[in-house]
mmCIF file with all atom_site columns, C-alpha atoms in Angstrom:
data_model
loop_
_atom_site.group_PDB
_atom_site.id
_atom_site.type_symbol
_atom_site.label_atom_id
_atom_site.label_alt_id
_atom_site.label_comp_id
_atom_site.label_asym_id
_atom_site.label_entity_id
_atom_site.label_seq_id
_atom_site.pdbx_PDB_ins_code
_atom_site.Cartn_x
_atom_site.Cartn_y
_atom_site.Cartn_z
_atom_site.occupancy
_atom_site.B_iso_or_equiv
_atom_site.pdbx_formal_charge
_atom_site.auth_seq_id
_atom_site.auth_comp_id
_atom_site.auth_asym_id
_atom_site.auth_atom_id
_atom_site.pdbx_PDB_model_num
ATOM 1   C CA . GLY W 1 1   ? -79.741  152.628 -103.034 1.00 0.00 ? 1   GLY W CA 1
ATOM 2   C CA . GLU W 1 2   ? -77.490  149.637 -102.611 1.00 0.00 ? 2   GLU W CA 1
ATOM 3   C CA . SER W 1 3   ? -73.909  149.315 -101.545 1.00 0.00 ? 3   SER W CA 1
ATOM 4   C CA . VAL W 1 4   ? -71.701  146.382 -100.806 1.00 0.00 ? 4   VAL W CA 1
ATOM 5   C CA . GLY W 1 5   ? -72.182  145.206 -97.230  1.00 0.00 ? 5   GLY W CA 1
ATOM 6   C CA . LEU W 1 6   ? -75.661  146.650 -96.564  1.00 0.00 ? 6   LEU W CA 1
ATOM 7   C CA . HIS W 1 7   ? -78.818  144.582 -96.148  1.00 0.00 ? 7   HIS W CA 1
ATOM 8   C CA . LEU W 1 8   ? -81.261  144.452 -99.014  1.00 0.00 ? 8   LEU W CA 1
ATOM 9   C CA . PRO W 1 9   ? -82.984  147.814 -99.559  1.00 0.00 ? 9   PRO W CA 1
ATOM 10  C CA . THR W 1 10  ? -86.423  147.892 -101.095 1.00 0.00 ? 10  THR W CA 1
ATOM 11  C CA . LEU W 1 11  ? -88.212  150.121 -103.563 1.00 0.00 ? 11  LEU W CA 1
ATOM 12  C CA . SER W 1 12  ? -91.949  150.111 -104.243 1.00 0.00 ? 12  SER W CA 1
ATOM 13  C CA . VAL W 1 13  ? -93.411  151.855 -107.280 1.00 0.00 ? 13  VAL W CA 1
ATOM 14  C CA . GLN W 1 14  ? -96.803  152.111 -108.934 1.00 0.00 ? 14  GLN W CA 1
ATOM 15  C CA . GLU W 1 15  ? -97.255  150.342 -112.220 1.00 0.00 ? 15  GLU W CA 1
ATOM 16  C CA . GLY W 1 16  ? -96.540  152.773 -115.023 1.00 0.00 ? 16  GLY W CA 1
ATOM 17  C CA . ASP W 1 17  ? -94.229  154.991 -112.985 1.00 0.00 ? 17  ASP W CA 1
ATOM 18  C CA . ASN W 1 18  ? -90.499  155.216 -113.580 1.00 0.00 ? 18  ASN W CA 1
ATOM 19  C CA . SER W 1 19  ? -88.102  153.436 -111.209 1.00 0.00 ? 19  SER W CA 1
ATOM 20  C CA . ILE W 1 20  ? -84.603  154.486 -110.244 1.00 0.00 ? 20  ILE W CA 1
ATOM 21  C CA . ILE W 1 21  ? -82.299  152.024 -108.515 1.00 0.00 ? 21  ILE W CA 1
ATOM 22  C CA . ASN W 1 22  ? -78.988  153.285 -107.203 1.00 0.00 ? 22  ASN W CA 1
ATOM 23  C CA . CYS W 1 23  ? -75.649  151.630 -106.558 1.00 0.00 ? 23  CYS W CA 1
ATOM 24  C CA . ALA W 1 24  ? -72.438  152.888 -104.985 1.00 0.00 ? 24  ALA W CA 1
ATOM 25  C CA . TYR W 1 25  ? -69.401  150.978 -106.152 1.00 0.00 ? 25  TYR W CA 1
ATOM 26  C CA . SER W 1 26  ? -66.153  150.634 -104.328 1.00 0.00 ? 26  SER W CA 1
ATOM 27  C CA . ASN W 1 27  ? -63.190  150.575 -106.679 1.00 0.00 ? 27  ASN W CA 1
ATOM 28  C CA . SER W 1 28  ? -62.227  153.671 -108.644 1.00 0.00 ? 28  SER W CA 1
ATOM 29  C CA . ALA W 1 29  ? -60.249  151.461 -111.049 1.00 0.00 ? 29  ALA W CA 1
ATOM 30  C CA . SER W 1 30  ? -63.336  149.469 -112.089 1.00 0.00 ? 30  SER W CA 1
ATOM 31  C CA . ASP W 1 31  ? -63.858  149.847 -115.813 1.00 0.00 ? 31  ASP W CA 1
ATOM 32  C CA . TYR W 1 32  ? -66.995  147.891 -116.549 1.00 0.00 ? 32  TYR W CA 1
ATOM 33  C CA . PHE W 1 33  ? -70.356  147.673 -114.826 1.00 0.00 ? 33  PHE W CA 1
ATOM 34  C CA . ILE W 1 34  ? -73.394  145.479 -115.264 1.00 0.00 ? 34  ILE W CA 1
ATOM 35  C CA . TRP W 1 35  ? -76.935  145.493 -113.977 1.00 0.00 ? 35  TRP W CA 1
ATOM 36  C CA . TYR W 1 36  ? -78.546  142.131 -113.346 1.00 0.00 ? 36  TYR W CA 1
ATOM 37  C CA . LYS W 1 37  ? -82.139  141.193 -112.560 1.00 0.00 ? 37  LYS W CA 1
ATOM 38  C CA . GLN W 1 38  ? -82.831  138.225 -110.306 1.00 0.00 ? 38  GLN W CA 1
ATOM 39  C CA . GLU W 1 39  ? -86.280  136.731 -109.907 1.00 0.00 ? 39  GLU W CA 1
ATOM 40  C CA . SER W 1 40  ? -87.056  134.585 -106.905 1.00 0.00 ? 40  SER W CA 1
ATOM 41  C CA . GLY W 1 41  ? -85.295  131.212 -106.970 1.00 0.00 ? 41  GLY W CA 1
ATOM 42  C CA . LYS W 1 42  ? -83.524  131.912 -110.260 1.00 0.00 ? 42  LYS W CA 1
ATOM 43  C CA . GLY W 1 43  ? -80.093  132.982 -111.410 1.00 0.00 ? 43  GLY W CA 1
ATOM 44  C CA . PRO W 1 44  ? -79.371  136.634 -112.250 1.00 0.00 ? 44  PRO W CA 1
ATOM 45  C CA . GLN W 1 45  ? -80.054  137.771 -115.785 1.00 0.00 ? 45  GLN W CA 1
ATOM 46  C CA . PHE W 1 46  ? -78.154  140.452 -117.668 1.00 0.00 ? 46  PHE W CA 1
ATOM 47  C CA . ILE W 1 47  ? -80.044  143.708 -118.204 1.00 0.00 ? 47  ILE W CA 1
ATOM 48  C CA . ILE W 1 48  ? -77.560  146.278 -119.419 1.00 0.00 ? 48  ILE W CA 1
ATOM 49  C CA . ASP W 1 49  ? -73.883  147.144 -119.118 1.00 0.00 ? 49  ASP W CA 1
ATOM 50  C CA . ILE W 1 50  ? -71.721  150.228 -119.375 1.00 0.00 ? 50  ILE W CA 1
ATOM 51  C CA . ARG W 1 51  ? -68.009  150.861 -119.709 1.00 0.00 ? 51  ARG W CA 1
ATOM 52  C CA . SER W 1 52  ? -66.160  153.504 -117.765 1.00 0.00 ? 52  SER W CA 1
ATOM 53  C CA . ASN W 1 53  ? -65.560  155.649 -120.843 1.00 0.00 ? 53  ASN W CA 1
ATOM 54  C CA . MET W 1 54  ? -69.304  156.318 -121.024 1.00 0.00 ? 54  MET W CA 1
ATOM 55  C CA . ASP W 1 55  ? -71.674  158.092 -118.655 1.00 0.00 ? 55  ASP W CA 1
ATOM 56  C CA . LYS W 1 56  ? -74.978  156.908 -120.092 1.00 0.00 ? 56  LYS W CA 1
ATOM 57  C CA . ARG W 1 57  ? -76.303  153.949 -121.998 1.00 0.00 ? 57  ARG W CA 1
ATOM 58  C CA . GLN W 1 58  ? -79.848  153.174 -123.034 1.00 0.00 ? 58  GLN W CA 1
ATOM 59  C CA . GLY W 1 59  ? -81.633  149.939 -123.720 1.00 0.00 ? 59  GLY W CA 1
ATOM 60  C CA . GLN W 1 60  ? -85.245  148.997 -124.129 1.00 0.00 ? 60  GLN W CA 1
ATOM 61  C CA . ARG W 1 61  ? -87.051  150.774 -121.275 1.00 0.00 ? 61  ARG W CA 1
ATOM 62  C CA . VAL W 1 62  ? -83.827  150.873 -119.255 1.00 0.00 ? 62  VAL W CA 1
ATOM 63  C CA . THR W 1 63  ? -81.085  153.455 -118.909 1.00 0.00 ? 63  THR W CA 1
ATOM 64  C CA . VAL W 1 64  ? -77.861  153.172 -116.929 1.00 0.00 ? 64  VAL W CA 1
ATOM 65  C CA . LEU W 1 65  ? -76.062  156.272 -115.705 1.00 0.00 ? 65  LEU W CA 1
ATOM 66  C CA . LEU W 1 66  ? -72.487  156.247 -114.472 1.00 0.00 ? 66  LEU W CA 1
ATOM 67  C CA . ASN W 1 67  ? -70.929  158.976 -112.348 1.00 0.00 ? 67  ASN W CA 1
ATOM 68  C CA . LYS W 1 68  ? -67.278  158.122 -111.865 1.00 0.00 ? 68  LYS W CA 1
ATOM 69  C CA . THR W 1 69  ? -66.603  161.214 -109.784 1.00 0.00 ? 69  THR W CA 1
ATOM 70  C CA . VAL W 1 70  ? -68.729  159.928 -106.927 1.00 0.00 ? 70  VAL W CA 1
ATOM 71  C CA . LYS W 1 71  ? -68.557  156.232 -107.891 1.00 0.00 ? 71  LYS W CA 1
ATOM 72  C CA . HIS W 1 72  ? -72.260  155.966 -108.429 1.00 0.00 ? 72  HIS W CA 1
ATOM 73  C CA . LEU W 1 73  ? -74.305  153.902 -110.833 1.00 0.00 ? 73  LEU W CA 1
ATOM 74  C CA . SER W 1 74  ? -78.051  154.028 -111.410 1.00 0.00 ? 74  SER W CA 1
ATOM 75  C CA . LEU W 1 75  ? -80.593  151.995 -113.319 1.00 0.00 ? 75  LEU W CA 1
ATOM 76  C CA . GLN W 1 76  ? -83.702  153.732 -114.584 1.00 0.00 ? 76  GLN W CA 1
ATOM 77  C CA . ILE W 1 77  ? -86.686  151.654 -115.668 1.00 0.00 ? 77  ILE W CA 1
ATOM 78  C CA . ALA W 1 78  ? -89.336  153.490 -117.651 1.00 0.00 ? 78  ALA W CA 1
ATOM 79  C CA . ALA W 1 79  ? -93.035  152.669 -117.312 1.00 0.00 ? 79  ALA W CA 1
ATOM 80  C CA . THR W 1 80  ? -92.439  149.984 -114.700 1.00 0.00 ? 80  THR W CA 1
ATOM 81  C CA . GLN W 1 81  ? -94.482  146.814 -115.151 1.00 0.00 ? 81  GLN W CA 1
ATOM 82  C CA . PRO W 1 82  ? -95.413  144.027 -112.696 1.00 0.00 ? 82  PRO W CA 1
ATOM 83  C CA . GLY W 1 83  ? -92.937  141.740 -114.463 1.00 0.00 ? 83  GLY W CA 1
ATOM 84  C CA . ASP W 1 84  ? -90.166  144.097 -113.391 1.00 0.00 ? 84  ASP W CA 1
ATOM 85  C CA . SER W 1 85  ? -90.616  143.037 -109.767 1.00 0.00 ? 85  SER W CA 1
ATOM 86  C CA . ALA W 1 86  ? -87.326  141.371 -108.793 1.00 0.00 ? 86  ALA W CA 1
ATOM 87  C CA . VAL W 1 87  ? -84.027  142.001 -107.044 1.00 0.00 ? 87  VAL W CA 1
ATOM 88  C CA . TYR W 1 88  ? -81.618  144.146 -109.035 1.00 0.00 ? 88  TYR W CA 1
ATOM 89  C CA . PHE W 1 89  ? -77.853  143.920 -108.604 1.00 0.00 ? 89  PHE W CA 1
ATOM 90  C CA . CYS W 1 90  ? -75.092  146.093 -109.882 1.00 0.00 ? 90  CYS W CA 1
ATOM 91  C CA . ALA W 1 91  ? -71.722  144.481 -110.489 1.00 0.00 ? 91  ALA W CA 1
ATOM 92  C CA . GLU W 1 92  ? -68.320  146.013 -111.066 1.00 0.00 ? 92  GLU W CA 1
ATOM 93  C CA . ASN W 1 93  ? -65.485  144.402 -112.969 1.00 0.00 ? 93  ASN W CA 1
ATOM 94  C CA . ILE W 1 94  ? -62.291  144.562 -110.948 1.00 0.00 ? 94  ILE W CA 1
ATOM 95  C CA . HIS W 1 95  ? -58.939  143.598 -112.394 1.00 0.00 ? 95  HIS W CA 1
ATOM 96  C CA . GLN W 1 96  ? -57.042  141.351 -110.065 1.00 0.00 ? 96  GLN W CA 1
ATOM 97  C CA . THR W 1 97  ? -53.762  139.535 -110.572 1.00 0.00 ? 97  THR W CA 1
ATOM 98  C CA . GLY W 1 98  ? -54.369  137.164 -113.462 1.00 0.00 ? 98  GLY W CA 1
ATOM 99  C CA . ALA W 1 99  ? -58.113  137.640 -113.443 1.00 0.00 ? 99  ALA W CA 1
ATOM 100 C CA . ASN W 1 100 ? -61.066  139.870 -114.079 1.00 0.00 ? 100 ASN W CA 1
ATOM 101 C CA . ASN W 1 101 ? -63.786  139.273 -111.541 1.00 0.00 ? 101 ASN W CA 1
ATOM 102 C CA . LEU W 1 102 ? -67.238  140.663 -111.037 1.00 0.00 ? 102 LEU W CA 1
ATOM 103 C CA . PHE W 1 103 ? -68.108  141.893 -107.573 1.00 0.00 ? 103 PHE W CA 1
ATOM 104 C CA . PHE W 1 104 ? -71.752  142.372 -106.721 1.00 0.00 ? 104 PHE W CA 1
ATOM 105 C CA . GLY W 1 105 ? -73.590  144.830 -104.563 1.00 0.00 ? 105 GLY W CA 1
ATOM 106 C CA . THR W 1 106 ? -76.203  143.693 -102.059 1.00 0.00 ? 106 THR W CA 1
ATOM 107 C CA . GLY W 1 107 ? -79.108  144.263 -104.405 1.00 0.00 ? 107 GLY W CA 1
ATOM 108 C CA . THR W 1 108 ? -82.351  146.248 -104.304 1.00 0.00 ? 108 THR W CA 1
ATOM 109 C CA . ARG W 1 109 ? -85.748  144.579 -104.211 1.00 0.00 ? 109 ARG W CA 1
ATOM 110 C CA . LEU W 1 110 ? -88.170  146.303 -106.577 1.00 0.00 ? 110 LEU W CA 1
ATOM 111 C CA . THR W 1 111 ? -91.880  145.741 -105.984 1.00 0.00 ? 111 THR W CA 1
ATOM 112 C CA . VAL W 1 112 ? -94.344  147.013 -108.562 1.00 0.00 ? 112 VAL W CA 1
ATOM 113 C CA . ILE W 1 113 ? -97.808  147.799 -107.223 1.00 0.00 ? 113 ILE W CA 1
ATOM 114 C CA . PRO W 1 114 ? -100.573 147.133 -109.780 1.00 0.00 ? 114 PRO W CA 1
ATOM 115 C CA . ASP H 2 1   ? -79.035  126.122 -127.252 1.00 0.00 ? 1   ASP H CA 1
ATOM 116 C CA . GLY H 2 2   ? -75.950  127.415 -125.469 1.00 0.00 ? 2   GLY H CA 1
ATOM 117 C CA . GLY H 2 3   ? -76.136  127.914 -121.757 1.00 0.00 ? 3   GLY H CA 1
ATOM 118 C CA . ILE H 2 4   ? -74.986  127.078 -118.300 1.00 0.00 ? 4   ILE H CA 1
ATOM 119 C CA . THR H 2 5   ? -76.625  124.279 -116.333 1.00 0.00 ? 5   THR H CA 1
ATOM 120 C CA . GLN H 2 6   ? -76.549  123.626 -112.618 1.00 0.00 ? 6   GLN H CA 1
ATOM 121 C CA . SER H 2 7   ? -77.749  120.466 -110.953 1.00 0.00 ? 7   SER H CA 1
ATOM 122 C CA . PRO H 2 8   ? -79.484  119.528 -108.821 1.00 0.00 ? 8   PRO H CA 1
ATOM 123 C CA . LYS H 2 9   ? -81.902  122.394 -108.250 1.00 0.00 ? 9   LYS H CA 1
ATOM 124 C CA . TYR H 2 10  ? -82.457  121.350 -104.631 1.00 0.00 ? 10  TYR H CA 1
ATOM 125 C CA . LEU H 2 11  ? -80.020  119.413 -102.461 1.00 0.00 ? 11  LEU H CA 1
ATOM 126 C CA . PHE H 2 12  ? -80.268  118.220 -98.894  1.00 0.00 ? 12  PHE H CA 1
ATOM 127 C CA . ARG H 2 13  ? -77.235  117.303 -96.868  1.00 0.00 ? 13  ARG H CA 1
ATOM 128 C CA . LYS H 2 14  ? -76.801  115.751 -93.482  1.00 0.00 ? 14  LYS H CA 1
ATOM 129 C CA . GLU H 2 15  ? -74.337  117.379 -91.154  1.00 0.00 ? 15  GLU H CA 1
ATOM 130 C CA . GLY H 2 16  ? -70.843  116.012 -91.623  1.00 0.00 ? 16  GLY H CA 1
ATOM 131 C CA . GLN H 2 17  ? -71.357  114.986 -95.239  1.00 0.00 ? 17  GLN H CA 1
ATOM 132 C CA . ASN H 2 18  ? -69.621  116.336 -98.301  1.00 0.00 ? 18  ASN H CA 1
ATOM 133 C CA . VAL H 2 19  ? -71.794  117.185 -101.302 1.00 0.00 ? 19  VAL H CA 1
ATOM 134 C CA . THR H 2 20  ? -70.879  118.151 -104.858 1.00 0.00 ? 20  THR H CA 1
ATOM 135 C CA . LEU H 2 21  ? -72.793  120.667 -106.953 1.00 0.00 ? 21  LEU H CA 1
ATOM 136 C CA . SER H 2 22  ? -72.554  120.349 -110.705 1.00 0.00 ? 22  SER H CA 1
ATOM 137 C CA . CYS H 2 23  ? -72.012  123.190 -113.170 1.00 0.00 ? 23  CYS H CA 1
ATOM 138 C CA . GLU H 2 24  ? -71.704  122.651 -116.934 1.00 0.00 ? 24  GLU H CA 1
ATOM 139 C CA . GLN H 2 25  ? -71.496  125.197 -119.738 1.00 0.00 ? 25  GLN H CA 1
ATOM 140 C CA . ASN H 2 26  ? -71.465  124.854 -123.514 1.00 0.00 ? 26  ASN H CA 1
ATOM 141 C CA . LEU H 2 27  ? -70.703  128.499 -124.236 1.00 0.00 ? 27  LEU H CA 1
ATOM 142 C CA . ASN H 2 28  ? -67.000  127.820 -124.829 1.00 0.00 ? 28  ASN H CA 1
ATOM 143 C CA . HIS H 2 29  ? -66.196  130.212 -121.990 1.00 0.00 ? 29  HIS H CA 1
ATOM 144 C CA . ASP H 2 30  ? -62.771  130.112 -120.397 1.00 0.00 ? 30  ASP H CA 1
ATOM 145 C CA . ALA H 2 31  ? -63.760  131.542 -117.025 1.00 0.00 ? 31  ALA H CA 1
ATOM 146 C CA . MET H 2 32  ? -66.134  129.975 -114.521 1.00 0.00 ? 32  MET H CA 1
ATOM 147 C CA . TYR H 2 33  ? -67.221  131.135 -111.083 1.00 0.00 ? 33  TYR H CA 1
ATOM 148 C CA . TRP H 2 34  ? -69.062  129.977 -107.991 1.00 0.00 ? 34  TRP H CA 1
ATOM 149 C CA . TYR H 2 35  ? -71.024  132.402 -105.843 1.00 0.00 ? 35  TYR H CA 1
ATOM 150 C CA . ARG H 2 36  ? -72.933  131.951 -102.633 1.00 0.00 ? 36  ARG H CA 1
ATOM 151 C CA . GLN H 2 37  ? -76.109  133.889 -101.896 1.00 0.00 ? 37  GLN H CA 1
ATOM 152 C CA . ASP H 2 38  ? -77.761  134.113 -98.481  1.00 0.00 ? 38  ASP H CA 1
ATOM 153 C CA . PRO H 2 39  ? -81.267  135.502 -97.938  1.00 0.00 ? 39  PRO H CA 1
ATOM 154 C CA . GLY H 2 40  ? -81.356  139.272 -98.302  1.00 0.00 ? 40  GLY H CA 1
ATOM 155 C CA . GLN H 2 41  ? -77.709  139.358 -99.278  1.00 0.00 ? 41  GLN H CA 1
ATOM 156 C CA . GLY H 2 42  ? -75.675  139.890 -102.414 1.00 0.00 ? 42  GLY H CA 1
ATOM 157 C CA . LEU H 2 43  ? -73.473  137.372 -104.185 1.00 0.00 ? 43  LEU H CA 1
ATOM 158 C CA . ARG H 2 44  ? -70.163  136.405 -102.619 1.00 0.00 ? 44  ARG H CA 1
ATOM 159 C CA . LEU H 2 45  ? -67.383  134.808 -104.645 1.00 0.00 ? 45  LEU H CA 1
ATOM 160 C CA . ILE H 2 46  ? -66.277  131.350 -103.490 1.00 0.00 ? 46  ILE H CA 1
ATOM 161 C CA . TYR H 2 47  ? -63.887  130.185 -106.221 1.00 0.00 ? 47  TYR H CA 1
ATOM 162 C CA . TYR H 2 48  ? -63.091  131.105 -109.780 1.00 0.00 ? 48  TYR H CA 1
ATOM 163 C CA . SER H 2 49  ? -61.206  129.529 -112.637 1.00 0.00 ? 49  SER H CA 1
ATOM 164 C CA . GLN H 2 50  ? -59.775  131.388 -115.613 1.00 0.00 ? 50  GLN H CA 1
ATOM 165 C CA . ILE H 2 51  ? -58.523  128.336 -117.496 1.00 0.00 ? 51  ILE H CA 1
ATOM 166 C CA . VAL H 2 52  ? -58.596  124.553 -117.317 1.00 0.00 ? 52  VAL H CA 1
ATOM 167 C CA . ASN H 2 53  ? -56.584  123.003 -114.484 1.00 0.00 ? 53  ASN H CA 1
ATOM 168 C CA . ASP H 2 54  ? -56.294  126.313 -112.666 1.00 0.00 ? 54  ASP H CA 1
ATOM 169 C CA . PHE H 2 55  ? -58.516  127.926 -110.049 1.00 0.00 ? 55  PHE H CA 1
ATOM 170 C CA . GLN H 2 56  ? -58.264  130.594 -107.374 1.00 0.00 ? 56  GLN H CA 1
ATOM 171 C CA . LYS H 2 57  ? -59.914  131.240 -104.035 1.00 0.00 ? 57  LYS H CA 1
ATOM 172 C CA . GLY H 2 58  ? -62.487  133.968 -103.797 1.00 0.00 ? 58  GLY H CA 1
ATOM 173 C CA . ASP H 2 59  ? -63.606  135.820 -100.702 1.00 0.00 ? 59  ASP H CA 1
ATOM 174 C CA . ILE H 2 60  ? -65.211  132.893 -98.865  1.00 0.00 ? 60  ILE H CA 1
ATOM 175 C CA . ALA H 2 61  ? -63.372  129.735 -100.012 1.00 0.00 ? 61  ALA H CA 1
ATOM 176 C CA . GLU H 2 62  ? -63.047  128.092 -96.593  1.00 0.00 ? 62  GLU H CA 1
ATOM 177 C CA . GLY H 2 63  ? -64.972  124.814 -96.434  1.00 0.00 ? 63  GLY H CA 1
ATOM 178 C CA . TYR H 2 64  ? -65.275  124.525 -100.212 1.00 0.00 ? 64  TYR H CA 1
ATOM 179 C CA . SER H 2 65  ? -63.237  122.852 -102.928 1.00 0.00 ? 65  SER H CA 1
ATOM 180 C CA . VAL H 2 66  ? -63.381  122.863 -106.738 1.00 0.00 ? 66  VAL H CA 1
ATOM 181 C CA . SER H 2 67  ? -61.810  121.225 -109.757 1.00 0.00 ? 67  SER H CA 1
ATOM 182 C CA . ARG H 2 68  ? -61.498  122.280 -113.393 1.00 0.00 ? 68  ARG H CA 1
ATOM 183 C CA . GLU H 2 69  ? -60.471  119.216 -115.356 1.00 0.00 ? 69  GLU H CA 1
ATOM 184 C CA . LYS H 2 70  ? -62.546  120.183 -118.385 1.00 0.00 ? 70  LYS H CA 1
ATOM 185 C CA . LYS H 2 71  ? -63.356  123.558 -119.875 1.00 0.00 ? 71  LYS H CA 1
ATOM 186 C CA . GLU H 2 72  ? -67.058  122.803 -119.723 1.00 0.00 ? 72  GLU H CA 1
ATOM 187 C CA . SER H 2 73  ? -67.242  121.722 -116.095 1.00 0.00 ? 73  SER H CA 1
ATOM 188 C CA . PHE H 2 74  ? -66.560  123.364 -112.730 1.00 0.00 ? 74  PHE H CA 1
ATOM 189 C CA . PRO H 2 75  ? -67.985  121.278 -109.867 1.00 0.00 ? 75  PRO H CA 1
ATOM 190 C CA . LEU H 2 76  ? -68.111  122.663 -106.336 1.00 0.00 ? 76  LEU H CA 1
ATOM 191 C CA . THR H 2 77  ? -67.771  120.429 -103.281 1.00 0.00 ? 77  THR H CA 1
ATOM 192 C CA . VAL H 2 78  ? -69.197  121.685 -100.017 1.00 0.00 ? 78  VAL H CA 1
ATOM 193 C CA . THR H 2 79  ? -67.195  119.912 -97.341  1.00 0.00 ? 79  THR H CA 1
ATOM 194 C CA . SER H 2 80  ? -68.025  119.136 -93.735  1.00 0.00 ? 80  SER H CA 1
ATOM 195 C CA . ALA H 2 81  ? -65.631  121.935 -92.790  1.00 0.00 ? 81  ALA H CA 1
ATOM 196 C CA . GLN H 2 82  ? -68.170  124.504 -94.037  1.00 0.00 ? 82  GLN H CA 1
ATOM 197 C CA . LYS H 2 83  ? -70.004  125.360 -90.830  1.00 0.00 ? 83  LYS H CA 1
ATOM 198 C CA . ASN H 2 84  ? -73.001  127.098 -92.352  1.00 0.00 ? 84  ASN H CA 1
ATOM 199 C CA . PRO H 2 85  ? -73.564  125.592 -95.783  1.00 0.00 ? 85  PRO H CA 1
ATOM 200 C CA . THR H 2 86  ? -77.284  126.254 -96.163  1.00 0.00 ? 86  THR H CA 1
ATOM 201 C CA . ALA H 2 87  ? -77.510  128.794 -98.997  1.00 0.00 ? 87  ALA H CA 1
ATOM 202 C CA . PHE H 2 88  ? -78.299  129.346 -102.662 1.00 0.00 ? 88  PHE H CA 1
ATOM 203 C CA . TYR H 2 89  ? -75.298  128.555 -104.867 1.00 0.00 ? 89  TYR H CA 1
ATOM 204 C CA . LEU H 2 90  ? -74.840  130.156 -108.263 1.00 0.00 ? 90  LEU H CA 1
ATOM 205 C CA . CYS H 2 91  ? -72.418  129.178 -110.990 1.00 0.00 ? 91  CYS H CA 1
ATOM 206 C CA . ALA H 2 92  ? -71.453  131.580 -113.762 1.00 0.00 ? 92  ALA H CA 1
ATOM 207 C CA . SER H 2 93  ? -69.206  131.677 -116.786 1.00 0.00 ? 93  SER H CA 1
ATOM 208 C CA . SER H 2 94  ? -67.694  134.383 -118.966 1.00 0.00 ? 94  SER H CA 1
ATOM 209 C CA . LEU H 2 95  ? -65.178  134.854 -121.726 1.00 0.00 ? 95  LEU H CA 1
ATOM 210 C CA . GLY H 2 96  ? -62.773  135.776 -118.951 1.00 0.00 ? 96  GLY H CA 1
ATOM 211 C CA . THR H 2 97  ? -61.098  138.605 -120.801 1.00 0.00 ? 97  THR H CA 1
ATOM 212 C CA . GLY H 2 98  ? -62.670  141.284 -118.636 1.00 0.00 ? 98  GLY H CA 1
ATOM 213 C CA . GLY H 2 99  ? -65.289  143.725 -119.675 1.00 0.00 ? 99  GLY H CA 1
ATOM 214 C CA . THR H 2 100 ? -67.780  141.039 -120.576 1.00 0.00 ? 100 THR H CA 1
ATOM 215 C CA . GLU H 2 101 ? -70.887  139.854 -118.852 1.00 0.00 ? 101 GLU H CA 1
ATOM 216 C CA . ALA H 2 102 ? -71.141  136.687 -116.831 1.00 0.00 ? 102 ALA H CA 1
ATOM 217 C CA . PHE H 2 103 ? -73.903  134.203 -117.614 1.00 0.00 ? 103 PHE H CA 1
ATOM 218 C CA . PHE H 2 104 ? -75.512  132.486 -114.648 1.00 0.00 ? 104 PHE H CA 1
ATOM 219 C CA . GLY H 2 105 ? -77.051  129.100 -114.084 1.00 0.00 ? 105 GLY H CA 1
ATOM 220 C CA . GLN H 2 106 ? -80.375  128.741 -112.321 1.00 0.00 ? 106 GLN H CA 1
ATOM 221 C CA . GLY H 2 107 ? -78.805  127.931 -108.979 1.00 0.00 ? 107 GLY H CA 1
ATOM 222 C CA . THR H 2 108 ? -78.753  125.082 -106.474 1.00 0.00 ? 108 THR H CA 1
ATOM 223 C CA . ARG H 2 109 ? -80.441  125.499 -103.122 1.00 0.00 ? 109 ARG H CA 1
ATOM 224 C CA . LEU H 2 110 ? -78.536  123.507 -100.502 1.00 0.00 ? 110 LEU H CA 1
ATOM 225 C CA . THR H 2 111 ? -80.128  122.752 -97.159  1.00 0.00 ? 111 THR H CA 1
ATOM 226 C CA . VAL H 2 112 ? -78.477  121.016 -94.237  1.00 0.00 ? 112 VAL H CA 1
ATOM 227 C CA . VAL H 2 113 ? -80.865  118.714 -92.387  1.00 0.00 ? 113 VAL H CA 1
#
């Protein structure tokens, strides 16, 4: 899994299998979390978000789980497809004086093997 | 279509030169951000702006400058004081109220030659 400050971890999965990407966040006061997908040479794209008053949220083929006790976030991708190959980032929303800023983890590179 | 546009996509700079990266959004977002991304690394915050005519330093502001004269525009200048400017630069915008996603541009890859 990823955590702020570590070099890019990688995950390889067979096409059709489920993928789980993990993220450890840093600030216990963070109240909003987002998963982004970034393809090579492009900007990150929103996948799914979750607020701190929830522990699970589902989208199309994706599920985000939030464990506030251990400050852990995961992204589950069902039936992984070659088009899912990308770098995945988690981001936490941290309230700072006069601002709300997103802070990103290092990312996890997902490679789908056909 | 609403969105956020960065230009140019690729930029080459000679050592000692200042260069300005453009970022424009038509999403009517109050907040705009600049991030730097190095190979195999996450995104690091350079500068952010919550409203027009106001901006704040992020984690790695040294060697960079910004302006926010219009709501739609948040240009980033990479100055000669930035010792290692070669990187992928990403601009983003959001409603700025917290608890909302940020929308990203497609990035500018800056290379020092």
